[in-house]
Amino acid sequence: LKPTAMSRSRARIPVHVFGYSLALVPVIVATFYYSQNSPSDEELEELLRASARRNISENASMKRDLMEMLEKAKNRGAEPGLEDRIDKSLNGGKEKTKRDHEVDEQYDGKEEDGVLAKQRIERELEKQNQENDEKKGKKKKKKKKKRQRKEKKNNASSTNEDDKSEETIAQTHQVLGTVAVVGIAAVAISMLGGGRSR
């Protein structure tokens, strides 16, 4: 008995289909596991309501506390520690405001000392301007020296470059002449040689 054609043929699966199938196996398993072990809709709804109740009650108590503090803030002298608490809350929970620049406490808040502070600042600015002018003068001198050195180098190199450029022009003419002669010779040989081969 000979085997028939049906028994010999095997089912062939293209490679890309096999690859996609292998990639989808973990997804299918995870979906099946989640569908079997996930909480029901009623359980999820109960969980959400419990967390929402807790959030609502916390927000309501915080709002009540804030309203009480604001009512007390209107009557500033009613409670002894209230002033400090209000200042602390307005300063972002810090006891003192953070300053970007250092403030000299001995001059802070006094008008006559403010004038002295302005004069001191003006003197410091004048001193800084003088220092900057001196630095600029030094930089200008350095730039001038650098420029002079470059000019000397350029003058020396330009004479060398002129000599080199004349040599390269002569070499270029010589090469072009040689190429022209070889080209003409090739054309002549092909014309003469073409007649013989026919």
PDB file of N, CA, C and O in Angstrom, residues 132-162:
ATOM      1  N   ASN A 132      35.574  97.442  36.230  1.00  0.00           N
ATOM      2  CA  ASN A 132      35.202  96.935  34.899  1.00  0.00           C
ATOM      3  C   ASN A 132      35.894  97.718  33.793  1.00  0.00           C
ATOM      4  O   ASN A 132      36.332  97.143  32.793  1.00  0.00           O
ATOM      5  N   ASP A 133      35.983  99.049  33.957  1.00  0.00           N
ATOM      6  CA  ASP A 133      36.669  99.864  32.957  1.00  0.00           C
ATOM      7  C   ASP A 133      38.139  99.479  32.847  1.00  0.00           C
ATOM      8  O   ASP A 133      38.700  99.405  31.750  1.00  0.00           O
ATOM      9  N   GLU A 134      38.774  99.218  34.005  1.00  0.00           N
ATOM     10  CA  GLU A 134      40.183  98.804  33.983  1.00  0.00           C
ATOM     11  C   GLU A 134      40.336  97.470  33.257  1.00  0.00           C
ATOM     12  O   GLU A 134      41.255  97.281  32.458  1.00  0.00           O
ATOM     13  N   LYS A 135      39.429  96.540  33.538  1.00  0.00           N
ATOM     14  CA  LYS A 135      39.496  95.236  32.880  1.00  0.00           C
ATOM     15  C   LYS A 135      39.299  95.372  31.370  1.00  0.00           C
ATOM     16  O   LYS A 135      39.972  94.713  30.587  1.00  0.00           O
ATOM     17  N   LYS A 136      38.360  96.233  30.972  1.00  0.00           N
ATOM     18  CA  LYS A 136      38.119  96.429  29.541  1.00  0.00           C
ATOM     19  C   LYS A 136      39.353  97.000  28.852  1.00  0.00           C
ATOM     20  O   LYS A 136      39.682  96.624  27.732  1.00  0.00           O
ATOM     21  N   GLY A 137      40.052  97.935  29.535  1.00  0.00           N
ATOM     22  CA  GLY A 137      41.265  98.519  28.963  1.00  0.00           C
ATOM     23  C   GLY A 137      42.327  97.459  28.741  1.00  0.00           C
ATOM     24  O   GLY A 137      42.991  97.425  27.707  1.00  0.00           O
ATOM     25  N   LYS A 138      42.492  96.560  29.716  1.00  0.00           N
ATOM     26  CA  LYS A 138      43.466  95.478  29.570  1.00  0.00           C
ATOM     27  C   LYS A 138      43.079  94.556  28.426  1.00  0.00           C
ATOM     28  O   LYS A 138      43.928  94.108  27.653  1.00  0.00           O
ATOM     29  N   LYS A 139      41.783  94.254  28.312  1.00  0.00           N
ATOM     30  CA  LYS A 139      41.335  93.363  27.242  1.00  0.00           C
ATOM     31  C   LYS A 139      41.583  93.987  25.871  1.00  0.00           C
ATOM     32  O   LYS A 139      41.971  93.307  24.930  1.00  0.00           O
ATOM     33  N   LYS A 140      41.350  95.307  25.764  1.00  0.00           N
ATOM     34  CA  LYS A 140      41.580  95.977  24.491  1.00  0.00           C
ATOM     35  C   LYS A 140      43.037  95.907  24.087  1.00  0.00           C
ATOM     36  O   LYS A 140      43.363  95.687  22.919  1.00  0.00           O
ATOM     37  N   LYS A 141      43.930  96.087  25.070  1.00  0.00           N
ATOM     38  CA  LYS A 141      45.363  96.007  24.759  1.00  0.00           C
ATOM     39  C   LYS A 141      45.727  94.613  24.274  1.00  0.00           C
ATOM     40  O   LYS A 141      46.485  94.448  23.313  1.00  0.00           O
ATOM     41  N   LYS A 142      45.184  93.585  24.950  1.00  0.00           N
ATOM     42  CA  LYS A 142      45.482  92.213  24.546  1.00  0.00           C
ATOM     43  C   LYS A 142      44.970  91.946  23.126  1.00  0.00           C
ATOM     44  O   LYS A 142      45.651  91.318  22.316  1.00  0.00           O
ATOM     45  N   LYS A 143      43.762  92.419  22.825  1.00  0.00           N
ATOM     46  CA  LYS A 143      43.198  92.206  21.491  1.00  0.00           C
ATOM     47  C   LYS A 143      44.035  92.898  20.432  1.00  0.00           C
ATOM     48  O   LYS A 143      44.264  92.364  19.348  1.00  0.00           O
ATOM     49  N   LYS A 144      44.513  94.102  20.754  1.00  0.00           N
ATOM     50  CA  LYS A 144      45.318  94.848  19.799  1.00  0.00           C
ATOM     51  C   LYS A 144      46.613  94.104  19.497  1.00  0.00           C
ATOM     52  O   LYS A 144      47.022  93.964  18.339  1.00  0.00           O
ATOM     53  N   LYS A 145      47.275  93.584  20.552  1.00  0.00           N
ATOM     54  CA  LYS A 145      48.512  92.825  20.356  1.00  0.00           C
ATOM     55  C   LYS A 145      48.242  91.579  19.516  1.00  0.00           C
ATOM     56  O   LYS A 145      49.021  91.224  18.633  1.00  0.00           O
ATOM     57  N   LYS A 146      47.133  90.906  19.813  1.00  0.00           N
ATOM     58  CA  LYS A 146      46.796  89.703  19.074  1.00  0.00           C
ATOM     59  C   LYS A 146      46.596  90.017  17.591  1.00  0.00           C
ATOM     60  O   LYS A 146      47.060  89.294  16.711  1.00  0.00           O
ATOM     61  N   ARG A 147      45.883  91.115  17.321  1.00  0.00           N
ATOM     62  CA  ARG A 147      45.619  91.517  15.955  1.00  0.00           C
ATOM     63  C   ARG A 147      46.916  91.816  15.214  1.00  0.00           C
ATOM     64  O   ARG A 147      47.099  91.445  14.054  1.00  0.00           O
ATOM     65  N   GLN A 148      47.849  92.494  15.903  1.00  0.00           N
ATOM     66  CA  GLN A 148      49.135  92.820  15.268  1.00  0.00           C
ATOM     67  C   GLN A 148      49.904  91.553  14.947  1.00  0.00           C
ATOM     68  O   GLN A 148      50.513  91.430  13.880  1.00  0.00           O
ATOM     69  N   ARG A 149      49.904  90.580  15.873  1.00  0.00           N
ATOM     70  CA  ARG A 149      50.607  89.317  15.610  1.00  0.00           C
ATOM     71  C   ARG A 149      50.004  88.599  14.398  1.00  0.00           C
ATOM     72  O   ARG A 149      50.719  88.049  13.560  1.00  0.00           O
ATOM     73  N   LYS A 150      48.671  88.592  14.322  1.00  0.00           N
ATOM     74  CA  LYS A 150      48.015  87.934  13.191  1.00  0.00           C
ATOM     75  C   LYS A 150      48.368  88.608  11.880  1.00  0.00           C
ATOM     76  O   LYS A 150      48.601  87.941  10.867  1.00  0.00           O
ATOM     77  N   GLU A 151      48.398  89.923  11.901  1.00  0.00           N
ATOM     78  CA  GLU A 151      48.741  90.655  10.683  1.00  0.00           C
ATOM     79  C   GLU A 151      50.162  90.326  10.230  1.00  0.00           C
ATOM     80  O   GLU A 151      50.410  90.149   9.040  1.00  0.00           O
ATOM     81  N   LYS A 152      51.090  90.230  11.185  1.00  0.00           N
ATOM     82  CA  LYS A 152      52.475  89.868  10.821  1.00  0.00           C
ATOM     83  C   LYS A 152      52.519  88.484  10.205  1.00  0.00           C
ATOM     84  O   LYS A 152      53.197  88.247   9.207  1.00  0.00           O
ATOM     85  N   LYS A 153      51.791  87.542  10.807  1.00  0.00           N
ATOM     86  CA  LYS A 153      51.789  86.176  10.282  1.00  0.00           C
ATOM     87  C   LYS A 153      51.166  86.152   8.889  1.00  0.00           C
ATOM     88  O   LYS A 153      51.651  85.467   7.996  1.00  0.00           O
ATOM     89  N   ASN A 154      50.073  86.880   8.724  1.00  0.00           N
ATOM     90  CA  ASN A 154      49.399  86.912   7.422  1.00  0.00           C
ATOM     91  C   ASN A 154      50.297  87.509   6.345  1.00  0.00           C
ATOM     92  O   ASN A 154      50.323  87.030   5.214  1.00  0.00           O
ATOM     93  N   ASN A 155      51.044  88.551   6.679  1.00  0.00           N
ATOM     94  CA  ASN A 155      51.948  89.160   5.704  1.00  0.00           C
ATOM     95  C   ASN A 155      53.044  88.185   5.299  1.00  0.00           C
ATOM     96  O   ASN A 155      53.391  88.071   4.134  1.00  0.00           O
ATOM     97  N   ALA A 156      53.593  87.467   6.289  1.00  0.00           N
ATOM     98  CA  ALA A 156      54.653  86.506   5.996  1.00  0.00           C
ATOM     99  C   ALA A 156      54.115  85.338   5.182  1.00  0.00           C
ATOM    100  O   ALA A 156      54.756  84.866   4.238  1.00  0.00           O
ATOM    101  N   SER A 157      52.929  84.875   5.532  1.00  0.00           N
ATOM    102  CA  SER A 157      52.392  83.710   4.839  1.00  0.00           C
ATOM    103  C   SER A 157      51.864  84.080   3.450  1.00  0.00           C
ATOM    104  O   SER A 157      51.838  83.253   2.554  1.00  0.00           O
ATOM    105  N   SER A 158      51.436  85.338   3.261  1.00  0.00           N
ATOM    106  CA  SER A 158      50.890  85.716   1.951  1.00  0.00           C
ATOM    107  C   SER A 158      51.979  85.685   0.877  1.00  0.00           C
ATOM    108  O   SER A 158      51.710  85.307  -0.264  1.00  0.00           O
ATOM    109  N   THR A 159      53.219  86.057   1.215  1.00  0.00           N
ATOM    110  CA  THR A 159      54.299  85.985   0.218  1.00  0.00           C
ATOM    111  C   THR A 159      54.585  84.539  -0.134  1.00  0.00           C
ATOM    112  O   THR A 159      54.806  84.208  -1.300  1.00  0.00           O
ATOM    113  N   ASN A 160      54.569  83.665   0.871  1.00  0.00           N
ATOM    114  CA  ASN A 160      54.779  82.239   0.605  1.00  0.00           C
ATOM    115  C   ASN A 160      53.641  81.681  -0.237  1.00  0.00           C
ATOM    116  O   ASN A 160      53.850  80.868  -1.131  1.00  0.00           O
ATOM    117  N   GLU A 161      52.433  82.128   0.026  1.00  0.00           N
ATOM    118  CA  GLU A 161      51.277  81.627  -0.708  1.00  0.00           C
ATOM    119  C   GLU A 161      51.320  82.092  -2.162  1.00  0.00           C
ATOM    120  O   GLU A 161      50.927  81.356  -3.065  1.00  0.00           O
ATOM    121  N   ASP A 162      51.783  83.311  -2.407  1.00  0.00           N
ATOM    122  CA  ASP A 162      51.888  83.798  -3.783  1.00  0.00           C
ATOM    123  C   ASP A 162      52.834  82.918  -4.582  1.00  0.00           C
ATOM    124  O   ASP A 162      52.546  82.552  -5.725  1.00  0.00           O
TER     125      ASP A 162
END
